[in-house]
XYZ file of C-alpha atoms in Angstrom:
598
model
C 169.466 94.483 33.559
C 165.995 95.494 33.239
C 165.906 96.053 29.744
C 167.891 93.080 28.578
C 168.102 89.523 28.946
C 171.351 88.486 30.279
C 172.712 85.203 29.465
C 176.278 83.002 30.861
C 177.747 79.826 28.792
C 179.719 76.697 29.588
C 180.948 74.296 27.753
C 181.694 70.778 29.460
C 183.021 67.238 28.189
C 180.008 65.332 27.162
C 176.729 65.718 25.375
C 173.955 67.242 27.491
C 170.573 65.566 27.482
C 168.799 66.852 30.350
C 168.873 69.426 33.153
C 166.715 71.164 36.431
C 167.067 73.435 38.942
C 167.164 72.879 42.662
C 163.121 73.822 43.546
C 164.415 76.024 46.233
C 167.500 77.421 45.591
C 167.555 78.719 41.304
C 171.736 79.684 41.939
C 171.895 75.703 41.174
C 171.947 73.696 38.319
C 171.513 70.283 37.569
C 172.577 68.922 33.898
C 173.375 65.331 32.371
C 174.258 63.106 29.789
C 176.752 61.154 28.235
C 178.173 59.498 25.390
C 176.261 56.001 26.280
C 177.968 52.261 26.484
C 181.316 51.433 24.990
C 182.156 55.132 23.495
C 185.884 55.518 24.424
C 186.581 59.356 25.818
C 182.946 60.425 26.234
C 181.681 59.643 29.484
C 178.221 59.206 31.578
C 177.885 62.518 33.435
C 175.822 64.204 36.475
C 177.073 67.925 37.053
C 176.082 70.578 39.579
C 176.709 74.144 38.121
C 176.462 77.078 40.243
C 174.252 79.884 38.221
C 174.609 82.796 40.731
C 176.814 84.803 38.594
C 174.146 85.679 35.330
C 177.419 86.331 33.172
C 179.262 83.045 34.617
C 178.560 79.362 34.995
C 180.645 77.271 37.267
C 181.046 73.817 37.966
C 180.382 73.205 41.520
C 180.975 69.264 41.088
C 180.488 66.124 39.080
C 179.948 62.496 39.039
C 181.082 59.733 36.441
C 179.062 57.251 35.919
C 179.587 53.988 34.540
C 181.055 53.723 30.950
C 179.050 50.457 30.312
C 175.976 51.902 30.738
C 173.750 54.363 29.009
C 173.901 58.136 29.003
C 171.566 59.808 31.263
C 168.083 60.548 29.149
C 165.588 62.488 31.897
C 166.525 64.350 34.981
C 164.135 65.478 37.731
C 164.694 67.231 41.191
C 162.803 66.747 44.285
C 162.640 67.866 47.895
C 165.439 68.590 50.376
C 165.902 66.613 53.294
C 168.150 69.043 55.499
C 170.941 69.981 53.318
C 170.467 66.879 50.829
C 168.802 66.990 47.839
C 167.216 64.221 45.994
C 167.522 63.720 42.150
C 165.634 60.985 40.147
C 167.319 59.977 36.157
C 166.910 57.526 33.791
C 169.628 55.310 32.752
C 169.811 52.460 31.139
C 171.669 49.020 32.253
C 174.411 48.070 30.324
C 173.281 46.518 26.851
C 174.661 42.557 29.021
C 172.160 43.081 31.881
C 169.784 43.996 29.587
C 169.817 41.552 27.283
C 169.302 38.936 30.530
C 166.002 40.777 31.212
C 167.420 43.040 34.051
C 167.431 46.626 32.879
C 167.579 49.365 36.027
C 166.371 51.738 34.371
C 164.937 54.307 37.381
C 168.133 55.967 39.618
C 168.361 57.949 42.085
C 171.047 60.403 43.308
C 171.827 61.826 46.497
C 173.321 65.691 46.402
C 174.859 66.279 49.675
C 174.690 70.175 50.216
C 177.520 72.436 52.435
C 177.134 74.238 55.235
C 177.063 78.065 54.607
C 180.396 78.859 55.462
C 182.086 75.108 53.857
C 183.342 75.963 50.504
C 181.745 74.504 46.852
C 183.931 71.770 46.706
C 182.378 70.095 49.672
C 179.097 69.589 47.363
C 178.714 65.536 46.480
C 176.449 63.706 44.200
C 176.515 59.936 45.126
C 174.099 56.820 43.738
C 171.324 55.860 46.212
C 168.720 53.549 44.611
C 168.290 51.617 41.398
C 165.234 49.892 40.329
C 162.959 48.824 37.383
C 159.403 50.302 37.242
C 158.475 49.546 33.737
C 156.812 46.090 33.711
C 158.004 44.658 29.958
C 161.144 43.312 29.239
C 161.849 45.411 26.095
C 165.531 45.716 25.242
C 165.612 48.685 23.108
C 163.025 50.475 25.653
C 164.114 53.096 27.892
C 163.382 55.728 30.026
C 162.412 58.488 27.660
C 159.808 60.929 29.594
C 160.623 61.805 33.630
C 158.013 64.556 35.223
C 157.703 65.067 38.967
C 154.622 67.370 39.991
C 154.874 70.610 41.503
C 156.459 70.831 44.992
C 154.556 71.836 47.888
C 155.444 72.460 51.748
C 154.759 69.435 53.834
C 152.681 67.687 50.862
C 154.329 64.425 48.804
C 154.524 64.788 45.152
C 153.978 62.456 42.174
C 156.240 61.397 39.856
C 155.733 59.888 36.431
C 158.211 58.524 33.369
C 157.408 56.867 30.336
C 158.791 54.737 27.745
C 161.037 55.386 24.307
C 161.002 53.048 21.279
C 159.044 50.175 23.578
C 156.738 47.745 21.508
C 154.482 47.796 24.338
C 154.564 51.253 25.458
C 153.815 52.121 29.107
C 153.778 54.964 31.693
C 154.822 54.453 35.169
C 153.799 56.378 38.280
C 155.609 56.872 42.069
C 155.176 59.033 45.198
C 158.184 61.281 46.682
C 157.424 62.128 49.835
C 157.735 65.212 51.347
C 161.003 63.665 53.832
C 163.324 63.554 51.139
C 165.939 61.541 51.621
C 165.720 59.679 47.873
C 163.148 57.691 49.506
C 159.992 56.711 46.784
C 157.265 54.496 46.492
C 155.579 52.776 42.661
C 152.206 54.140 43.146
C 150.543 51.775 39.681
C 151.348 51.768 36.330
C 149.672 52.372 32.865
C 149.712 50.291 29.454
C 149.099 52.428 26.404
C 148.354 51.815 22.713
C 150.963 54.391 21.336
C 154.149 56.022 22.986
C 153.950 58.871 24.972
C 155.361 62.017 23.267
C 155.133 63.770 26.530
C 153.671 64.037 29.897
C 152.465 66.475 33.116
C 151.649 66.180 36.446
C 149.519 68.343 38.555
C 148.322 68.334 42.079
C 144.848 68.745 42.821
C 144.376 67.884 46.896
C 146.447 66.710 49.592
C 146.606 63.310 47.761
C 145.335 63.693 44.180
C 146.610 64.717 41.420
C 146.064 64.567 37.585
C 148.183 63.041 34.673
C 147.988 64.121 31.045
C 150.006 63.124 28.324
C 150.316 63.321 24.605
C 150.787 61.256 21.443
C 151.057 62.258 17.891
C 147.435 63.213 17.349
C 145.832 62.940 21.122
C 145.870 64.496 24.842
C 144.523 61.929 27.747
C 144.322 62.553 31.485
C 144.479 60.668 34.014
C 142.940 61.104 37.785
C 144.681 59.204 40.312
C 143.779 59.233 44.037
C 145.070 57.589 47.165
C 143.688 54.051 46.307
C 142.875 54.353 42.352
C 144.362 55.157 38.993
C 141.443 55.728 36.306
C 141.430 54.805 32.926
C 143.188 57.183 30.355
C 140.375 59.640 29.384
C 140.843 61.212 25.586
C 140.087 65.318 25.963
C 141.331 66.524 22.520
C 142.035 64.892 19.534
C 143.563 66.987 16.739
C 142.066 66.931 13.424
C 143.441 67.734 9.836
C 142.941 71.249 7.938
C 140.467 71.651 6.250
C 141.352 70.260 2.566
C 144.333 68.177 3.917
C 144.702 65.082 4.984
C 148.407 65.198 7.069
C 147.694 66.173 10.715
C 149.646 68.125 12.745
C 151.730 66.688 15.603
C 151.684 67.240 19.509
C 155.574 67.765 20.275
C 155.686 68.546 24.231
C 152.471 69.399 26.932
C 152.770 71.501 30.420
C 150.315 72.104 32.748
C 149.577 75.393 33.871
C 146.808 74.805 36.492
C 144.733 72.264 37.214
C 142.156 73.967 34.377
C 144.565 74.702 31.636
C 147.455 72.948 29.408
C 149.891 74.462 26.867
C 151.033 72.394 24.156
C 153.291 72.885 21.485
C 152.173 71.622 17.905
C 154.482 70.875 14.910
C 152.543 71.544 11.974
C 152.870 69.021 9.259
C 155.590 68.781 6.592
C 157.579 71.428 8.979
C 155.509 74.181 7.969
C 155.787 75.797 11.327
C 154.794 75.462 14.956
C 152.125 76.158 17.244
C 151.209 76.564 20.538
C 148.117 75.682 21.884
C 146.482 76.749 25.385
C 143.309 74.372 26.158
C 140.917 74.604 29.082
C 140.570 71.191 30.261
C 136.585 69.499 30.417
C 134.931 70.083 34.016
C 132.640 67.253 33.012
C 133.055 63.810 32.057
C 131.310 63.873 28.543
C 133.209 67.083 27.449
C 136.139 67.631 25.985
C 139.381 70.660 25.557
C 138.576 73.330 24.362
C 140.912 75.428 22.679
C 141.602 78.764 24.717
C 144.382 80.754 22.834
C 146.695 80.076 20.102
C 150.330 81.572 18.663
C 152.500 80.607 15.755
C 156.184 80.366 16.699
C 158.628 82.366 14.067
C 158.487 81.411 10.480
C 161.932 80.259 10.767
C 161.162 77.525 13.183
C 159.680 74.425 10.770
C 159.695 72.044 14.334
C 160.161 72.318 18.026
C 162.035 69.952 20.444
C 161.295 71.152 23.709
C 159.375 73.243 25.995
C 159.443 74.964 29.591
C 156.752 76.708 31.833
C 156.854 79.027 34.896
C 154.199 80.803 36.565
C 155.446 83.771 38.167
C 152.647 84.109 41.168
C 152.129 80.219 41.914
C 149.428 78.979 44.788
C 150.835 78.019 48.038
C 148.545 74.745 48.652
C 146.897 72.727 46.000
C 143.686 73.501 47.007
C 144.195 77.406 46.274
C 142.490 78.805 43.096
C 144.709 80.342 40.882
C 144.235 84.571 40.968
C 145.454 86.668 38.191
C 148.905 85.800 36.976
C 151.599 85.479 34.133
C 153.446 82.421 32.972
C 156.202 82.519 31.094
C 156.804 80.092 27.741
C 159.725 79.047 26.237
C 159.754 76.903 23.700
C 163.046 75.414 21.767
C 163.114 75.311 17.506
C 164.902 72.909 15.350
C 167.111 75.899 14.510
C 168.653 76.504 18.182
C 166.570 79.253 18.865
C 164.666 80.089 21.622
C 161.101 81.922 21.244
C 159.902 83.719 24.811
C 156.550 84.231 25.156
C 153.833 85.641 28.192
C 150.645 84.278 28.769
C 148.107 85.958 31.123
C 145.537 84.163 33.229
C 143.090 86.156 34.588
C 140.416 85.053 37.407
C 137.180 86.765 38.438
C 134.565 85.363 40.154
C 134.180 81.762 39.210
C 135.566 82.744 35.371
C 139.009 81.786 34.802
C 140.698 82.437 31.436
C 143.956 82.597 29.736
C 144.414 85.655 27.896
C 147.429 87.765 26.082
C 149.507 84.745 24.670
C 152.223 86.951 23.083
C 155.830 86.889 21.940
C 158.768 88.740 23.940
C 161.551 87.731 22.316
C 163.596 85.165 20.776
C 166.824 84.013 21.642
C 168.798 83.016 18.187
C 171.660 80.777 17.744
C 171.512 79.826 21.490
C 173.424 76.258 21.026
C 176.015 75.429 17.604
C 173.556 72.144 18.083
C 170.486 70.807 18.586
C 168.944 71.772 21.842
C 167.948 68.796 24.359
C 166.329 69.698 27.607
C 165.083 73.642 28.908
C 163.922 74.190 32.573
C 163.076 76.947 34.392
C 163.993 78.414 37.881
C 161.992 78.586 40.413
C 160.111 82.167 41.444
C 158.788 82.910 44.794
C 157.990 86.427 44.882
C 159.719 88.613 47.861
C 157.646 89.002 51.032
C 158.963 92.459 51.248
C 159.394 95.030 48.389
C 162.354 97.041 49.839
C 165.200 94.884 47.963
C 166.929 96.137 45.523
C 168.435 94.002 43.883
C 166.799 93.326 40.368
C 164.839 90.344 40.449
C 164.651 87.498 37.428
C 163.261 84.161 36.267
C 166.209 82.068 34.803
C 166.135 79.578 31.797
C 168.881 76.827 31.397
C 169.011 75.080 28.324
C 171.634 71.986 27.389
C 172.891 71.048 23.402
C 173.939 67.428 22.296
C 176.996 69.779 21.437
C 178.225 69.538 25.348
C 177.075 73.299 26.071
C 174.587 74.308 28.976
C 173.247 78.431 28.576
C 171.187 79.930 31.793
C 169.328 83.133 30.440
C 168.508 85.591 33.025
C 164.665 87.016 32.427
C 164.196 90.440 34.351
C 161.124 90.786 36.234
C 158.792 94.055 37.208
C 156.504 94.549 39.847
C 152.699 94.688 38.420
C 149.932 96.289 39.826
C 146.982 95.370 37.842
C 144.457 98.645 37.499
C 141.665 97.207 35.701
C 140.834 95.980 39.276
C 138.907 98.328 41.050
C 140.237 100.057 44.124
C 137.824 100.137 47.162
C 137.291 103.486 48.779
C 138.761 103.100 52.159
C 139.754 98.941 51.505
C 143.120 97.590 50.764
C 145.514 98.788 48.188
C 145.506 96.490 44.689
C 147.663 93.457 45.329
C 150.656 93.247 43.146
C 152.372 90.392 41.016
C 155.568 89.853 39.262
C 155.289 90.103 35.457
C 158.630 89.957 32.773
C 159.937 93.417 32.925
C 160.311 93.375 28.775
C 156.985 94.600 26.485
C 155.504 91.584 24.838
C 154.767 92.187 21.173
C 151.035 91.303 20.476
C 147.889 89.645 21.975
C 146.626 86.267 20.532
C 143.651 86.593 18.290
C 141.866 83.565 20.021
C 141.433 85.547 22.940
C 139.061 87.880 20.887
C 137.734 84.714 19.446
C 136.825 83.599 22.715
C 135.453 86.450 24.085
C 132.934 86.688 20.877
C 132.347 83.386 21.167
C 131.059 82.979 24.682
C 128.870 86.637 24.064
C 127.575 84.561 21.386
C 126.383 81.294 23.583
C 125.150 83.832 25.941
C 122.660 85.384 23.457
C 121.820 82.091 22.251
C 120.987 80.510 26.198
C 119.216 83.900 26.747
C 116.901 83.469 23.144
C 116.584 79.500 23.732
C 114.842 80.742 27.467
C 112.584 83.217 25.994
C 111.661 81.207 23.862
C 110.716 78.265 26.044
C 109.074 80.853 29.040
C 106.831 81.810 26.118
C 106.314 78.204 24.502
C 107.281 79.401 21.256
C 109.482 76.447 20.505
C 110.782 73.211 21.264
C 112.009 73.111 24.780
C 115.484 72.336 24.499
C 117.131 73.646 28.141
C 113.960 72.620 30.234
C 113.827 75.615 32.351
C 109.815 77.151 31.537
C 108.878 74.737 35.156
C 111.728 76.790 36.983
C 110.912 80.783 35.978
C 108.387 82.861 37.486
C 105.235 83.122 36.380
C 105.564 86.781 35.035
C 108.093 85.187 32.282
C 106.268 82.693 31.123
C 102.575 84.691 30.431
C 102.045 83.809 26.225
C 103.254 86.365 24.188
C 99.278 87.765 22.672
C 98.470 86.223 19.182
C 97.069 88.249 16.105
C 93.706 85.831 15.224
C 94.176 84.441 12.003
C 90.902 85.269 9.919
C 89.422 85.683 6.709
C 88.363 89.363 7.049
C 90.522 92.241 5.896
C 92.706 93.978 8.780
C 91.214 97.676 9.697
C 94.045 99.048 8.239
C 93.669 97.197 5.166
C 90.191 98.636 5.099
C 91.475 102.386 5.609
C 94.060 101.643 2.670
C 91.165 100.505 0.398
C 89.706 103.779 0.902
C 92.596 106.276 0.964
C 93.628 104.582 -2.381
C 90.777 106.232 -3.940
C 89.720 109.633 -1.701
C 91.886 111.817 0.083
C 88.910 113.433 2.052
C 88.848 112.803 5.659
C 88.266 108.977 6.319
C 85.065 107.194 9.040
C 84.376 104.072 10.461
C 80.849 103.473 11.596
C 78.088 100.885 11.889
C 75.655 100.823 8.804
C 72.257 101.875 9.554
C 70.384 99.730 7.055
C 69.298 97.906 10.328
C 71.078 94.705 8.826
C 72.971 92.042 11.322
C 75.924 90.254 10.628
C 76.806 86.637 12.022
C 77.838 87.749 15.448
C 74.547 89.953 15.613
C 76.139 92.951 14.910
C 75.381 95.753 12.303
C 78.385 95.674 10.037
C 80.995 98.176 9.499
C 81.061 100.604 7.453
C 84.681 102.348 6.329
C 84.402 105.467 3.503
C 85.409 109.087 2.980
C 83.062 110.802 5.293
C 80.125 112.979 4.432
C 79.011 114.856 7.455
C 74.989 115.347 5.948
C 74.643 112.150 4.962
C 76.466 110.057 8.046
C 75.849 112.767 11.137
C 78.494 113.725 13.178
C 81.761 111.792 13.626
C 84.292 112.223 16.232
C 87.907 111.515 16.395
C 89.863 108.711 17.829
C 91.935 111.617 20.411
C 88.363 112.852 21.270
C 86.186 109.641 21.685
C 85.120 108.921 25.660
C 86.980 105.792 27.077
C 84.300 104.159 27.062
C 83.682 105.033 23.534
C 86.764 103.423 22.612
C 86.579 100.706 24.743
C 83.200 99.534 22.613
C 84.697 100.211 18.912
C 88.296 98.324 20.337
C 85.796 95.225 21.181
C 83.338 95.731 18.016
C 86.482 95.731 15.874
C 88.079 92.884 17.368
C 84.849 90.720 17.050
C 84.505 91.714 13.644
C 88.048 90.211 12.924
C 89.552 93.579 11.771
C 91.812 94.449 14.498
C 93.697 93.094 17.190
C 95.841 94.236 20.945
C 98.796 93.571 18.747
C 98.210 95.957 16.113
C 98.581 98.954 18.523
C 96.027 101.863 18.953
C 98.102 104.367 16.893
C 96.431 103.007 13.569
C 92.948 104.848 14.774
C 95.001 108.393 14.506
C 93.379 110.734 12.194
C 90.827 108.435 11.530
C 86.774 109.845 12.542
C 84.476 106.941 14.421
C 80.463 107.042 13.752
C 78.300 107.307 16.988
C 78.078 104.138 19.169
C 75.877 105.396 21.455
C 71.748 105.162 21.422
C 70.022 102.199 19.521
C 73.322 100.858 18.068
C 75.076 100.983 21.228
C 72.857 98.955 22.727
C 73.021 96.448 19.998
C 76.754 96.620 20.321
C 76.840 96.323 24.209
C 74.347 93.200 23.918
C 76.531 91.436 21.613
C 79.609 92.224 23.021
């Protein structure tokens, strides 16, 4: 099993729209659908499968719903209360109720669970709770979009749906509380400007959490707390190519923590799809930014659905997310399903998504259009001596009445780019799918070069204000020491030729050894100095001259100062432009004069 991807079939009397597993226990299966009001032989269905077996589904039982109503559209599962488990849907009122403004459009369904030792049969599904949460009275709206966030012990979760083909499009939001029971609460509600294509939860405390949803062209979020629901906030609006004018088009958007989304795009005029990793803004003003990127096969023009797991999920809310692997799967136009792995890694207070690669793709899963995936639930063992293989399962459903649960092997990980402490505790391990993914995204490199390249520029941008060079752009020069922000020295601008345009002169001409010394005309210049003298030297006429290596400190110290005054050198133009040159005494009469001036 470890080198394959198992997979078990069913086929059952209705068109499937949606399905879920039970959060706690991934041996059960939750699918739905229907043929919709007034189609004679296809009913309204809820069905339990049993997905222990991965080469064999079972149907561990069923419930018929009315035949004057809609089909069931959306299907999500939350918490247990003993051996009970609750299950939200939308259906739609019968197209009479409906059209006298009463549309229940929100159900909820009680699954009464066995003992242990009872057989299968004993498993019942039973209607607990209608109601309407959407506020306008739109007959051809219904309930398109159903999302529950991510379960956690003893903590409530959130639950939002959204409308389909609405004129006034809207999202509505309730709490599940931990209890169970199919007990809820309408926690607000939202009016939009366009439809929703689709939507997330996640939890961020005890009692927050975050929305974010999609249209065509746009990702908001939304923060909602205990006693507010803020505005829709736009984070990423996609843009076209450059030289086109048709955009692209968000098809479905997961969460994968709090930080990061995963979207899938369907490029425009089916030329392929995308999907798209974004680290959400930390600020306000900011928006996504895109953090890795894949193309799905070229034989997939459009997508229609996708499906997330993280395989090494926090235990609270408040947790940050460590190094782990998610798995992708996203479902193509042509009944395929491509697998993917996605990698986010956590160090310090860096957190990035890395490695967004292909593993393999399911073809020809469905004979028709696939119309709902979900994902099992992983909770990795507390103890490593079992040996049974361990695996990650994927259910899809098909308008064509089939449901398929792939079985995804998984591997223990141990990750050894971590350092191992001398003495410490051994590397932690994670569970990671067992089968080689084919590539790494380029974005990741992207990123990487990108943020070395922000680095430099913070690290230029503060040199250059500690040494008010520039326009101060970050504000820091009040805020670093005072060693970093001494002025870098300045070569004086002046009229007078450089000393080592004045040894050039010279050595253009002679290629005896060259001298600088003070005439001896007893002529003053304006700084009351005797002026400077550089020529091939002539040892009768000048007297004796003395290289730079050989001068006394002191000696150097004055010719350094009588240069500088002069305007032909500076600190900045080194002392290494004296080698090989001779110097003219500075000492007696003419050092005096010197020393005076200086």
């Amino acid at each position: 099993m470890a080198n394959r991807i198992s997979h078990a079939k069913i086929t059952l009397s209705y068109p499937l729209y949606s399905c879920a597993f039970d959060p706690v226990d991934p041996n059960q299966l939750v699918v739905a659908g229907g043929g919709g009001p007034g189609r004679n032989g296809v009913g309204n269905k809820i069905t339990v499968l049993d997905t222990s077996n991965p080469d064999e589904l079972s149907e561990v039982a069923e419930l018929e719903l009315s035949p004057n109503e809609d089909n069931v559209t959306t299907l999500a599962i939350g918490p247990r209360k003993d051996r009970n488990l609750t299950v939200f849907a939308g259906v739609n009122s019968s197209p009479d109720e409906i059209k006298k403004g009463k549309n229940d459009h929100f159900r909820v369904f009680g699954i009464s669970q066995p003992g242990k030792s009872a057989k299968t049969s004993g498993v019942r599904i039973s209607e607990i709770a209608r109601d309407a949460l959407f506020l306008h009275k739109d007959t051809s709206a219904y309930q398109r979009l159903l999302r529950l966030s991510h379960p956690y012990e003893n903590l409530p979760q959130l639950g939002a749906i959204a409308t389909g083909l609405s004129k006034e499009p809207e999202i509505a939001l309730f709490d599940v509380p931990c209890s169970g029971g199919g007990r809820w609460k309408s926690r607000g509600r939202l009016d939009i400007p366009k439809e929703a294509m689709d939507l997330d939860v996640v939890q961020t405390g005890p009692d927050t959490y975050q929305l974010a949803y999609c249209d065509d062209h746009e990702i908001f979020t939304v923060e909602v707390s205990k006693t507010e629901i803020s505005e829709p906030k736009c984070v990423y609006t996609i843009t076209p190519d450059e030289g086109a004018t048709a955009k692209a088009q968000f098809k479905s958007l997961r969460y994968l923590t709090p930080g990061f989304l995963i979207t899938v795009v369907n490029r425009p005029n089916s030329q392929g799809v995308a999907l798209h990793g974004y680290r959400l803004p930390a600020k306000d003003q900011d928006n996504a930014r895109l953090a890795v990127q894949a193309r799905l096969p070229k034989g997939v023009s459009k997508a229609t659905g996708l499906a997330v797991r993280n395989l090494s999920p926090t235990s609270s809310p408040s947790d940050k997310q460590g190094q782990t692997q998610f798995v992708v799967a996203v479902a193509g136009n042509d009944s395929s399903i491509s697998l993917f792995t996605l990698e986010h890694k956590s160090a310090a207070s860096v957190d990035l998504l890395a490695d967004l690669a292909p593993f393999q793709v399911l073809k020809g899963v469905h004979p028709s259009n696939i119309t709902g995936l979900s994902f099992s639930s992983f909770t990795p063992p507390k103890s490593s001596s079992k040996s049974s293989e361990l695996s990650v399962k994927l259910a899809s459903v098909a308008v064509g009445f089939t449901a398929v649960v792939h079985s995804i092997p998984l591997k223990k990980h141990v990750d050894k780019s971590i350092p191992e402490r001398r003495g410490g505790p051994p590397r932690q391990s994670r569970y990671v799918v067992a089968l080689k993914s084919k590539g790494e995204s380029p974005a990741t490199v992207i990123t990487l070069f990108t943020i070395v390249i922000l680095l430099l520029a913070v690290i230029g941008q503060v040199f250059i204000e500690a040494k008010d060079i520039g326009r101060p752009i970050l504000g820091v020069r009040p805020y670093l020491p005072t060693s970093w922000t001494t002025p870098l020295r300045k070569v004086p601008v002046t009229s007078e030729k450089s000393i080592k345009d004045l040894l050039s002169d010279v050595n253009a001409h002679h290629t005896q050894p060259l001298v600088i010394r003070h005439d001896e005309t007893g002529e003053i210049d304006a700084h009351g100095l005797p002026p400077v003298h550089v020529g091939v030297h002539d040892e009768e006429t000048h007297g004796p001259a003395t290289s730079w290596e050989n001068l006394d400190p002191k000696d150097q110290h004055l010719w350094k100062e009588r240069l500088k005054k002069a305007g032909h050198w500076a600190e900045g133009m080194g002392e290494s432009i004296f080698q090989g040159v001779l110097f003219g005494e500075i000492g007696g009469a003419i050092g005096n004069i010197v020393g005076e001036a200086l």
